[in-house]
């Protein structure tokens, strides 16, 4: 029962050199463009968390903030996990963040800022790293086949299924691009939010029936672990 849920989305506003955090007090979205307008999600934003997160980033000259919003409606990479969350729990406020074109270590640092802000505000925070795995698993799939697709999915499920977040920073950019993934940077931000924490890790599922890979892993914090400060290492 978190106070705040942060969703890292590949389909909200994305900038090459900036992490965009959704501004405002609330937001709404539906699946109309997917032919399911009746399925909708409403959220309230955690404005205090967002303000403190941006202030913390500004203090270290880190490129994260609420400027440059292009689309205020919720995107599908935010709504899909929240659709399921909302069936069980609604007493939370949301922080929605888009990743950037900056290097992977900067994404880890963005996650560290989430952790710092939660500690400052004494918030119980859940972080969802949203996004698909490879889009190139099958010749008959919507994006065709690339040999890097299945290789990426096997490696990322091994890494995430074991909670070995340091390896996330070692994936070459050209390999990720060839594999056609869209969630890797989301996963790195989530990893940063769990920096230095001891985890109970569980791999729930992996499937790719339509030529796109979908994986789900969960991480429950059970304490601290200085050996899991992967950016320092």
Short mmCIF file of C-alpha atoms in Angstrom, two decimals:
data_model
loop_
_atom_site.label_atom_id
_atom_site.label_comp_id
_atom_site.label_asym_id
_atom_site.label_seq_id
_atom_site.Cartn_x
_atom_site.Cartn_y
_atom_site.Cartn_z
CA UNK A 1 0.00 0.00 0.00
CA UNK A 2 2.35 2.74 -1.22
CA UNK A 3 1.74 6.43 -0.62
CA UNK A 4 3.23 7.22 -4.03
CA UNK A 5 3.66 5.24 -7.23
CA UNK A 6 6.27 6.40 -9.72
CA UNK A 7 5.84 5.09 -13.28
CA UNK A 8 8.77 5.37 -15.67
CA UNK A 9 7.22 5.39 -19.14
CA UNK A 10 8.67 5.16 -22.65
CA UNK A 11 5.52 6.73 -24.11
CA UNK A 12 5.12 9.98 -22.20
CA UNK A 13 7.05 13.13 -23.24
CA UNK A 14 10.63 12.13 -24.11
CA UNK A 15 13.57 14.49 -24.64
CA UNK A 16 17.14 13.83 -25.76
CA UNK A 17 18.78 15.61 -22.84
CA UNK A 18 16.09 15.97 -20.16
CA UNK A 19 13.90 13.80 -17.90
CA UNK A 20 10.34 15.11 -18.11
CA UNK A 21 8.11 14.80 -15.03
CA UNK A 22 4.39 15.31 -15.60
CA UNK A 23 3.12 18.52 -13.97
CA UNK A 24 -0.34 19.36 -12.63
CA UNK A 25 -2.66 17.93 -10.02
CA UNK A 26 -4.39 15.10 -11.91
CA UNK A 27 -4.60 13.30 -15.23
CA UNK A 28 -6.86 11.03 -17.25
CA UNK A 29 -6.42 8.63 -20.12
CA UNK A 30 -8.25 5.85 -21.95
CA UNK A 31 -7.60 3.18 -24.55
CA UNK A 32 -9.77 4.77 -27.22
CA UNK A 33 -7.06 4.62 -29.89
CA UNK A 34 -6.81 0.88 -29.23
CA UNK A 35 -10.56 0.41 -29.73
CA UNK A 36 -11.39 0.23 -26.00
CA UNK A 37 -12.55 3.70 -24.98
CA UNK A 38 -14.51 2.24 -22.07
CA UNK A 39 -11.24 1.29 -20.35
CA UNK A 40 -9.98 4.43 -18.61
CA UNK A 41 -7.64 5.47 -15.83
CA UNK A 42 -7.78 8.57 -13.60
CA UNK A 43 -4.99 9.57 -11.26
CA UNK A 44 -4.01 12.28 -8.83
CA UNK A 45 -0.40 13.44 -9.02
CA UNK A 46 1.78 13.70 -5.93
CA UNK A 47 2.52 17.40 -6.35
CA UNK A 48 4.62 17.61 -3.18
CA UNK A 49 6.81 14.72 -4.29
CA UNK A 50 7.24 16.22 -7.76
CA UNK A 51 8.18 19.63 -6.37
CA UNK A 52 10.77 18.13 -4.03
CA UNK A 53 12.13 15.83 -6.73
CA UNK A 54 12.64 18.77 -9.09
CA UNK A 55 14.24 20.86 -6.33
CA UNK A 56 16.65 18.03 -5.49
CA UNK A 57 17.58 17.69 -9.17
CA UNK A 58 18.08 21.43 -9.54
CA UNK A 59 20.40 21.52 -6.53
CA UNK A 60 22.87 19.23 -8.31
CA UNK A 61 22.22 20.66 -11.80
CA UNK A 62 20.62 17.40 -12.97
CA UNK A 63 18.41 17.73 -16.09
CA UNK A 64 15.02 16.73 -14.67
CA UNK A 65 11.88 18.84 -14.31
CA UNK A 66 8.32 19.63 -15.37
CA UNK A 67 9.03 21.91 -18.33
CA UNK A 68 7.97 21.09 -21.87
CA UNK A 69 4.78 19.08 -21.46
CA UNK A 70 3.33 18.18 -24.87
CA UNK A 71 0.56 15.75 -23.93
CA UNK A 72 -1.28 15.82 -20.60
CA UNK A 73 -3.29 12.64 -21.19
CA UNK A 74 -1.97 9.44 -19.66
CA UNK A 75 -0.10 7.20 -22.08
CA UNK A 76 -0.69 3.47 -22.47
CA UNK A 77 2.63 2.47 -20.83
CA UNK A 78 1.42 4.28 -17.70
CA UNK A 79 -2.19 3.13 -17.86
CA UNK A 80 -1.56 -0.59 -18.42
CA UNK A 81 0.19 -1.26 -15.08
CA UNK A 82 -2.12 1.15 -13.24
CA UNK A 83 -5.19 -0.55 -14.71
CA UNK A 84 -4.20 -3.66 -12.77
CA UNK A 85 -3.03 -1.78 -9.66
CA UNK A 86 -6.37 0.03 -9.49
CA UNK A 87 -8.28 -3.23 -9.22
CA UNK A 88 -6.67 -3.77 -5.83
CA UNK A 89 -5.57 -0.39 -4.50
CA UNK A 90 -6.32 3.27 -5.28
CA UNK A 91 -5.10 5.21 -2.25
CA UNK A 92 -1.92 6.47 -3.91
CA UNK A 93 -0.71 9.48 -5.83
CA UNK A 94 1.26 9.24 -9.04
CA UNK A 95 4.59 10.53 -10.29
CA UNK A 96 5.00 10.01 -14.06
CA UNK A 97 8.46 10.33 -15.59
CA UNK A 98 9.69 9.95 -19.14
CA UNK A 99 13.19 8.70 -19.76
CA UNK A 100 15.67 10.50 -22.00
CA UNK A 101 18.35 10.03 -24.64
CA UNK A 102 21.06 10.57 -22.05
CA UNK A 103 23.49 7.74 -21.16
CA UNK A 104 22.35 4.85 -18.97
CA UNK A 105 24.26 6.05 -15.85
CA UNK A 106 22.16 9.24 -15.91
CA UNK A 107 19.02 7.11 -15.82
CA UNK A 108 20.37 5.31 -12.75
CA UNK A 109 21.01 8.74 -11.17
CA UNK A 110 17.41 9.77 -11.91
CA UNK A 111 16.28 6.72 -9.96
CA UNK A 112 18.56 7.63 -7.07
CA UNK A 113 16.81 11.01 -6.93
CA UNK A 114 13.47 9.21 -6.57
CA UNK A 115 14.85 7.27 -3.60
CA UNK A 116 16.27 10.42 -2.00
CA UNK A 117 12.98 12.28 -2.39
CA UNK A 118 10.99 9.43 -0.88
CA UNK A 119 13.34 9.39 2.10
CA UNK A 120 13.13 13.17 2.54
CA UNK A 121 9.33 13.06 2.58
CA UNK A 122 9.07 9.74 4.44
CA UNK A 123 6.98 8.39 1.58
CA UNK A 124 6.31 4.71 1.00
CA UNK A 125 7.22 4.55 -2.70
CA UNK A 126 6.57 1.90 -5.35
CA UNK A 127 8.41 2.24 -8.66
CA UNK A 128 7.17 0.69 -11.90
CA UNK A 129 9.68 0.45 -14.75
CA UNK A 130 7.23 0.16 -17.65
CA UNK A 131 8.04 -0.92 -21.20
CA UNK A 132 8.24 -3.83 -23.59
CA UNK A 133 11.27 -5.99 -24.25
CA UNK A 134 12.28 -6.73 -27.86
CA UNK A 135 9.81 -5.88 -30.62
CA UNK A 136 11.68 -8.09 -33.12
CA UNK A 137 11.07 -11.68 -32.02
CA UNK A 138 9.14 -13.03 -35.02
CA UNK A 139 9.23 -12.53 -38.77
CA UNK A 140 5.41 -12.37 -38.78
CA UNK A 141 5.34 -9.88 -35.89
CA UNK A 142 4.55 -6.18 -36.38
CA UNK A 143 8.24 -5.20 -36.46
CA UNK A 144 9.78 -8.24 -38.14
CA UNK A 145 12.69 -10.30 -36.84
CA UNK A 146 16.20 -9.40 -35.73
CA UNK A 147 18.56 -12.00 -34.28
CA UNK A 148 19.31 -9.54 -31.45
CA UNK A 149 15.66 -9.69 -30.35
CA UNK A 150 15.62 -13.12 -28.67
CA UNK A 151 19.19 -12.55 -27.43
CA UNK A 152 18.14 -9.31 -25.70
CA UNK A 153 15.08 -10.90 -24.12
CA UNK A 154 17.02 -13.86 -22.74
CA UNK A 155 19.73 -11.62 -21.32
CA UNK A 156 17.37 -9.02 -19.84
CA UNK A 157 15.23 -11.69 -18.14
CA UNK A 158 18.37 -13.27 -16.68
CA UNK A 159 19.52 -9.88 -15.40
CA UNK A 160 16.16 -8.71 -14.06
CA UNK A 161 15.15 -12.14 -12.79
CA UNK A 162 18.30 -12.21 -10.66
CA UNK A 163 18.16 -8.54 -9.65
CA UNK A 164 21.64 -8.04 -11.12
CA UNK A 165 21.09 -4.38 -11.91
CA UNK A 166 24.73 -3.53 -12.49
CA UNK A 167 24.58 -5.49 -15.73
CA UNK A 168 21.85 -3.18 -17.04
CA UNK A 169 24.53 -0.52 -17.47
CA UNK A 170 26.64 -2.85 -19.64
CA UNK A 171 24.15 -3.35 -22.50
CA UNK A 172 25.62 -1.70 -25.63
CA UNK A 173 23.41 0.98 -27.17
CA UNK A 174 23.69 -0.55 -30.65
CA UNK A 175 22.62 -3.96 -29.32
CA UNK A 176 19.52 -2.48 -27.64
CA UNK A 177 18.66 -0.56 -30.79
CA UNK A 178 18.98 -3.64 -33.01
CA UNK A 179 16.81 -5.62 -30.56
CA UNK A 180 14.07 -2.98 -30.79
CA UNK A 181 13.47 -2.76 -27.05
CA UNK A 182 11.58 0.13 -25.46
CA UNK A 183 11.83 -0.51 -21.72
CA UNK A 184 15.54 -0.72 -20.94
CA UNK A 185 15.89 2.86 -19.75
CA UNK A 186 12.79 2.49 -17.58
CA UNK A 187 14.38 -0.52 -15.93
CA UNK A 188 17.60 1.41 -15.25
CA UNK A 189 15.68 4.25 -13.55
CA UNK A 190 13.88 1.69 -11.41
CA UNK A 191 17.22 0.08 -10.55
CA UNK A 192 18.56 3.46 -9.43
CA UNK A 193 15.56 3.90 -7.14
CA UNK A 194 16.58 0.62 -5.47
CA UNK A 195 20.25 1.61 -5.12
CA UNK A 196 21.93 0.18 -2.03
CA UNK A 197 18.88 -1.82 -0.98
CA UNK A 198 18.57 -5.52 -0.23
CA UNK A 199 15.81 -7.10 -2.29
CA UNK A 200 13.58 -10.12 -2.47
CA UNK A 201 13.43 -10.75 -6.22
CA UNK A 202 10.80 -12.75 -8.07
CA UNK A 203 10.51 -13.44 -11.80
CA UNK A 204 6.79 -13.78 -12.50
CA UNK A 205 6.51 -14.30 -16.24
CA UNK A 206 7.93 -13.96 -19.72
CA UNK A 207 6.13 -14.36 -23.03
CA UNK A 208 6.36 -13.12 -26.62
CA UNK A 209 3.29 -14.45 -28.47
CA UNK A 210 2.95 -11.60 -30.96
CA UNK A 211 6.60 -10.96 -31.75
CA UNK A 212 7.00 -8.51 -28.84
CA UNK A 213 8.54 -9.57 -25.53
CA UNK A 214 6.76 -9.03 -22.23
CA UNK A 215 8.44 -9.71 -18.90
CA UNK A 216 7.39 -9.10 -15.31
CA UNK A 217 9.65 -9.15 -12.24
CA UNK A 218 9.02 -7.82 -8.75
CA UNK A 219 11.38 -6.47 -6.10
CA UNK A 220 10.51 -6.10 -2.45
CA UNK A 221 12.88 -4.13 -0.23
CA UNK A 222 13.99 -6.12 2.82
CA UNK A 223 16.85 -3.95 4.11
CA UNK A 224 20.04 -2.26 3.00
CA UNK A 225 23.03 -3.68 1.12
CA UNK A 226 26.05 -1.48 0.42
CA UNK A 227 27.22 -4.03 -2.13
CA UNK A 228 24.28 -3.08 -4.35
CA UNK A 229 25.48 0.44 -5.13
CA UNK A 230 25.99 -0.45 -8.76
CA UNK A 231 26.83 2.99 -10.16
CA UNK A 232 29.68 3.36 -7.66
CA UNK A 233 30.95 -0.11 -8.55
#
